[in-house]
Coordinates of C-alpha atoms in Angstrom, one line a residue:
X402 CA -7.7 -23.2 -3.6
X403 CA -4.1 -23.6 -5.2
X404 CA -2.4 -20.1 -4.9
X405 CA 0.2 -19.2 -6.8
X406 CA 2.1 -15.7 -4.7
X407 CA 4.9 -13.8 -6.3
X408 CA 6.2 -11.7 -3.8
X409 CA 7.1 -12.4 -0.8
X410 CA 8.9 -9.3 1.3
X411 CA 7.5 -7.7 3.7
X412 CA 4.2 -7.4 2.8
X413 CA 3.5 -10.5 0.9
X414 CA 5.4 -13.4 3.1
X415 CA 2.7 -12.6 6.1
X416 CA 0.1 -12.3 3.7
X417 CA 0.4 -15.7 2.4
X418 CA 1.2 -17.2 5.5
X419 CA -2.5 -16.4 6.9
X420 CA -3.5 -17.9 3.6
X421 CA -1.6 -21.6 4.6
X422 CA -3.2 -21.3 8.2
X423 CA -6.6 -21.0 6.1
X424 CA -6.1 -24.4 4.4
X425 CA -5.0 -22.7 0.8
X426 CA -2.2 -24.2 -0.8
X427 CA 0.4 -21.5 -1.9
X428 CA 3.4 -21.8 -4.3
X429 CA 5.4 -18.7 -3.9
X430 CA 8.4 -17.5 -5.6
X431 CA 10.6 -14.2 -5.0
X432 CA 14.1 -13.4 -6.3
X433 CA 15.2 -13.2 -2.4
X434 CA 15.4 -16.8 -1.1
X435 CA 12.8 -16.6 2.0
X436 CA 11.2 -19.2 3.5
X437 CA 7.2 -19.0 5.0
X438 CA 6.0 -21.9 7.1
X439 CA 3.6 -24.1 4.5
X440 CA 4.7 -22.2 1.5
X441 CA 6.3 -24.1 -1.0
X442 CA 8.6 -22.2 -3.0
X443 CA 9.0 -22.8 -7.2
X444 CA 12.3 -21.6 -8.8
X445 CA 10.5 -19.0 -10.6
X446 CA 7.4 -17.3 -11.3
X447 CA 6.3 -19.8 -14.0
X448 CA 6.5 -22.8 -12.0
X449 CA 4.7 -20.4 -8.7
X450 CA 1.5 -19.8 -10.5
X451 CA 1.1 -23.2 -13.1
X452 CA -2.3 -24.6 -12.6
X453 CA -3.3 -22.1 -10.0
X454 CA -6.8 -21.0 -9.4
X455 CA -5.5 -17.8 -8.1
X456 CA -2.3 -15.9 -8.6
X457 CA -2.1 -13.0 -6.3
X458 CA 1.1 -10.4 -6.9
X459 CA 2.7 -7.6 -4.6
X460 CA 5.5 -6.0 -6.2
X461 CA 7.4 -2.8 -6.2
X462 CA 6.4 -1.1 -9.3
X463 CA 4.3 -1.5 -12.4
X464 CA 7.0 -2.1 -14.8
X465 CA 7.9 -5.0 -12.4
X466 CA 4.3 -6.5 -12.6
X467 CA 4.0 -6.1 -16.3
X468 CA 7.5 -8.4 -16.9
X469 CA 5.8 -11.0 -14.3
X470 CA 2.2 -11.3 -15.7
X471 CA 4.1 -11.4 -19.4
X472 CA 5.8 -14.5 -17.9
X473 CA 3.4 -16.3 -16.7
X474 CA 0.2 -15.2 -18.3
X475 CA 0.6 -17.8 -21.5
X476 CA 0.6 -20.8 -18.9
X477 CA -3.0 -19.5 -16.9
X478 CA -5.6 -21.3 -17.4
X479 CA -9.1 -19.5 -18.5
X480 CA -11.3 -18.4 -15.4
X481 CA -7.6 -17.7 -13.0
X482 CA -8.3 -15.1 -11.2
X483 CA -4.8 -12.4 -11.6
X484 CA -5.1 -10.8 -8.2
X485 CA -2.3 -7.5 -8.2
X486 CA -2.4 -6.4 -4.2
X487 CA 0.6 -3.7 -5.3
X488 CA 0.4 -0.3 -5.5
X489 CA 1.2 0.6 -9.1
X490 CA 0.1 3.4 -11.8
X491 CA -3.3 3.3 -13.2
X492 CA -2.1 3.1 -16.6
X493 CA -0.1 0.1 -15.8
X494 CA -3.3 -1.8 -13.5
X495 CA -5.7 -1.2 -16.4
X496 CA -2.9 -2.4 -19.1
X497 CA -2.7 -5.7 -17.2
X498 CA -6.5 -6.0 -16.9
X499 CA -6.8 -5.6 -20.4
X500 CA -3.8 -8.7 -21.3
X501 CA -5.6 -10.7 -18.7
X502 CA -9.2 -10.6 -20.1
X503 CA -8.0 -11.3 -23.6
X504 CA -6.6 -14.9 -22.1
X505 CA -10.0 -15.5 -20.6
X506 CA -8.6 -14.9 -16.9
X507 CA -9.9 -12.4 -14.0
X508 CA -8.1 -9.8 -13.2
X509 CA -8.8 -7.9 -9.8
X510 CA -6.5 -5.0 -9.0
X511 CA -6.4 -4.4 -5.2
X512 CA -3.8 -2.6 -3.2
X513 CA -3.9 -2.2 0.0
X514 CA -4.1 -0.2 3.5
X515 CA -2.9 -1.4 6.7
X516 CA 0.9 -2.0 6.3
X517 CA 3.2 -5.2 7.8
X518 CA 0.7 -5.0 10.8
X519 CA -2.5 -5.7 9.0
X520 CA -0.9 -8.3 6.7
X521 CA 0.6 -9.9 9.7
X522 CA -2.7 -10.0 11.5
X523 CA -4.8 -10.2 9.0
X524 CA -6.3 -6.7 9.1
X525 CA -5.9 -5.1 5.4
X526 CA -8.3 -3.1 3.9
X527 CA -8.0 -4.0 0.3
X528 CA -9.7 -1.7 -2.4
X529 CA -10.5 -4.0 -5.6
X530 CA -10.9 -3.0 -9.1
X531 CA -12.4 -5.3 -11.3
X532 CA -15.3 -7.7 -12.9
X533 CA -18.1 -8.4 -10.4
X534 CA -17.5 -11.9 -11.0
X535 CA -13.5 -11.6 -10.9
X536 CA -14.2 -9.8 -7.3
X537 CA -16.4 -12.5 -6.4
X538 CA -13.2 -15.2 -6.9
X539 CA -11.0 -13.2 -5.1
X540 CA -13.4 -12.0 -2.2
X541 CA -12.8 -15.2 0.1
X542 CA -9.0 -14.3 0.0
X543 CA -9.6 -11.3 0.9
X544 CA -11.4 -12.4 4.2
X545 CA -8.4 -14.2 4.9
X546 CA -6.3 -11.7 4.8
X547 CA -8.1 -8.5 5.8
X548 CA -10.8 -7.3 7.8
X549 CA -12.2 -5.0 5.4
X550 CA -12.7 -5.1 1.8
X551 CA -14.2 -2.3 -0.9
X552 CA -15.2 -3.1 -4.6
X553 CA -14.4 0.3 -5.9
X554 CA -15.3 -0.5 -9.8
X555 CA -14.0 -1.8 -13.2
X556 CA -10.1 -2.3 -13.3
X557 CA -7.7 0.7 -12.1
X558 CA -10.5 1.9 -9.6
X559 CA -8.8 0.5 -6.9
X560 CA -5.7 1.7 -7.8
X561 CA -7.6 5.1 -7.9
X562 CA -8.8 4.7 -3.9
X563 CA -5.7 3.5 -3.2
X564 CA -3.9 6.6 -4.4
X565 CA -6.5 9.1 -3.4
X566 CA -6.8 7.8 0.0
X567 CA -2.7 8.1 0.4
X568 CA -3.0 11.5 -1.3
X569 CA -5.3 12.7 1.7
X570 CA -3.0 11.0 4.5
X571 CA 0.3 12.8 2.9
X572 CA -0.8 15.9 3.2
X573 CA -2.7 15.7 6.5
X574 CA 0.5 14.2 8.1
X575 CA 2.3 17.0 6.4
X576 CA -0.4 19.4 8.2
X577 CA -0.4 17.8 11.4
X578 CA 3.8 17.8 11.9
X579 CA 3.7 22.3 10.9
X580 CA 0.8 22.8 13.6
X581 CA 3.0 20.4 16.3
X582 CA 6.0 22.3 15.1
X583 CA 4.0 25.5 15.4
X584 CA 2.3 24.9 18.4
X585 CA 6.1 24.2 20.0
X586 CA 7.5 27.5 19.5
X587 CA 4.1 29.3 20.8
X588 CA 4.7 27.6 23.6
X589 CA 1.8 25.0 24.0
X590 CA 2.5 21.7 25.6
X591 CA 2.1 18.9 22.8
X592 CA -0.3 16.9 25.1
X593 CA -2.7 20.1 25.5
X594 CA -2.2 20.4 21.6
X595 CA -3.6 16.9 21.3
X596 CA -6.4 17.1 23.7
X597 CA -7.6 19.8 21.9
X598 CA -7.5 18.5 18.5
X599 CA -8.2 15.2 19.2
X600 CA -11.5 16.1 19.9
X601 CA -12.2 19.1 18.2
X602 CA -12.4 20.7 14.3
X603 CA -8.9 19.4 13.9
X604 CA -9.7 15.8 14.3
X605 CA -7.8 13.6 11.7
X606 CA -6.4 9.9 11.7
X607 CA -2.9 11.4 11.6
X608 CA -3.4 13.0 14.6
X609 CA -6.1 10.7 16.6
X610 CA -4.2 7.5 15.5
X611 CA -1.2 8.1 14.3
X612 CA -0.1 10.8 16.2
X613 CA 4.0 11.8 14.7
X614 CA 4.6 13.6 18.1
X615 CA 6.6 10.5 20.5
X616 CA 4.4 9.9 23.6
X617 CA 1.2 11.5 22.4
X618 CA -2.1 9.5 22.0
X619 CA -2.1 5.9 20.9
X620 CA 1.1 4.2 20.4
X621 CA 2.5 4.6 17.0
X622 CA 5.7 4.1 15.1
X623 CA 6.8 8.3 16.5
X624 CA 7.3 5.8 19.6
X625 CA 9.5 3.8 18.3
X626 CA 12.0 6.3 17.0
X627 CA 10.4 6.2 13.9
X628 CA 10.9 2.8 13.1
X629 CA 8.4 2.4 9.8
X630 CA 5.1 1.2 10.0
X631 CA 4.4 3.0 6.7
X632 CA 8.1 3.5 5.5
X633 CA 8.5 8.0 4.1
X634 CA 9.9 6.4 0.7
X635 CA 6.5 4.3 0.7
X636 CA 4.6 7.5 1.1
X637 CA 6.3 9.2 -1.4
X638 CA 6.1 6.6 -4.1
X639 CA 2.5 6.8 -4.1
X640 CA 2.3 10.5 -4.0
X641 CA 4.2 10.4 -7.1
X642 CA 1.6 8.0 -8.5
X643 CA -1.4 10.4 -7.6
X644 CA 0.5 13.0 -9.3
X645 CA 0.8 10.8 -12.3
X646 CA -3.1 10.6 -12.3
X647 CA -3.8 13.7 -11.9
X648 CA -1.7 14.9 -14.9
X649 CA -3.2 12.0 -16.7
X650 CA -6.6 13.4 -16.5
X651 CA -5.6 16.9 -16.0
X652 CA -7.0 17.5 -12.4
X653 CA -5.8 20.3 -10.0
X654 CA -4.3 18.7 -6.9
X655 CA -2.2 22.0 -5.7
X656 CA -1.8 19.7 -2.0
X657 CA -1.1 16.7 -3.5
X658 CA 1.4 18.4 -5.2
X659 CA 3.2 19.9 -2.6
X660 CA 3.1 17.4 -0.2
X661 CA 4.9 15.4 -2.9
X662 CA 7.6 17.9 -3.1
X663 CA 8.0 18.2 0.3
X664 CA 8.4 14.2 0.8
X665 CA 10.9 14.4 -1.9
X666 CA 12.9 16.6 0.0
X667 CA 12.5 14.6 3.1
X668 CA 13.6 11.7 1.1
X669 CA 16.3 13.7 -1.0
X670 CA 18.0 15.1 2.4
X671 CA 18.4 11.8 3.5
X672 CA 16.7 12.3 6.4
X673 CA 13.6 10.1 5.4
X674 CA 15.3 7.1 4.7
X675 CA 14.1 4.3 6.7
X676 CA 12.1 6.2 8.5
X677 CA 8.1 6.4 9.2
X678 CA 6.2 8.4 6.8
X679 CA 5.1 10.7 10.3
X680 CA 9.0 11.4 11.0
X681 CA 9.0 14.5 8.2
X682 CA 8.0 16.3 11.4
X683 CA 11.7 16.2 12.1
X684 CA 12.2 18.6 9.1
X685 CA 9.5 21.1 10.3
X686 CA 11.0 20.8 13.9
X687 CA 14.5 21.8 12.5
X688 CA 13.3 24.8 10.6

């Protein structure tokens, strides 16, 4: 296929790059000059996605996706598929579903789990929103570049996992770092902690695989002095977004919401920034 890619950070460049080792030819184009082994850059979005069978999008924000698929979307031709791997609003997802299907195109929103790792390896989870026949365009892509991949419903709906899933992992970190932190000034050793929990009631990926505790279980970014594998601003952004949602539709998410406030804290203090998501249990060991 011809593959038209706007955005390329950290996310995106490795994304596309397994999509060149595939045999796909991708036009990319990002305000940041970058180059990608096979990827042959335009000098702007237009000229990216113009006579593309695909054009696949991973951007920081809905308002940012909006202003590119308003660029380009004139120029696609009817049957593109308009592939949006960011992690936006559902408001915003279904808004560009609903421009795309006028022009005839098919739009597929699917973010995705598994940070610069699984793009880089090809390991993503991607949860897709859409047509069954817009999934089924999209679905060899996402072969390429993931190992897993979920057709969660009409537009938005993968937006919707997306968010719910990160809703869930926010406040079980959050959970996980206060019973470390607890545990610590009972006086239990954190590998005893972990042995227990690991395999008992308490059992959660935060803890099993993830664990925020530095030389405890599996290796993970806590053993790296926090260097991000899921960047805290990251985490927080999509809290926020679940919070949108649930105000949207007016559902109780009394977690959700404090796990947002307490990221935003994190965040706020400072002491988040360019840090894992699994650092905040810095704050509750400094309380």
């Amino acid at each position: 296929m011809k593959i038209g890619f706007i955005g390329l950070g950290n996310m995106g460049a490795p994304m596309a790059a397994n999509l060149v080792k595939a045999g796909h030819e991708v036009i990319g184009f990002d305000p940041v000059d970058v180059n990608i082994d096979g990827v042959s850059m335009a000098r702007n979005a237009l000229d990216a996605t113009m006579n593309s069978d695909i054009v696949i999008t991973m951007l920081p924000n809905g308002r940012i996706l909006r202003s590119v698929v308003d660029e380009i979307i004139g120029s696609l031709k009817p049957g593109t598929g308009l592939v949006d791997c960011s992690t936006v609003d559902v408001e915003n997802a279904q808004m560009v579903a609903n421009k795309a299907l006028v022009r005839e195109l098919l739009p597929v929103d699917a973010p995705v789990s598994g940070g610069v790792t699984g793009a880089t390896n090809g390991t993503l989870t991607f949860m897709a929103g859409g047509s069954d026949a817009a999934f089924e365009k999209a679905r060899p892509l996402f072969e390429i570049m993931g190992q897993k991949v979920v057709h969660c419903g009409e537009s938005g709906a993968g937006q919707v996992a997306k968010i719910c899933n990160n809703m869930i992992l926010g406040a079980t970190m959050i959970a996980t770092c206060e019973t470390i932190a607890l545990a610590d000034k009972l006086g239990l050793e954190r590998q005893k902690l972990f042995d227990v929990v690991s395999t008992s009631s308490g059992y959660s990926w935060s803890m099993n695989a993830y664990c925020p505790a530095p030389g405890i279980g599996p290796k993970s970014p806590s053993d790296n002095n926090y260097a991000p594998g899921f960047a805290a601003e990251l985490m927080l952004k999509d809290l926020d977004l679940s919070q949108q949602a649930a105000t949207m539709v007016k559902a109780d998410t009394p977690m959700g919401k404090l796990a947002t406030q307490i990221y935003r804290e994190f965040i706020d203090s400072g002491n988040g920034l360019g840090k894992d998501f699994s650092a905040v249990l810095q704050q509750f060991e400094s309380h």
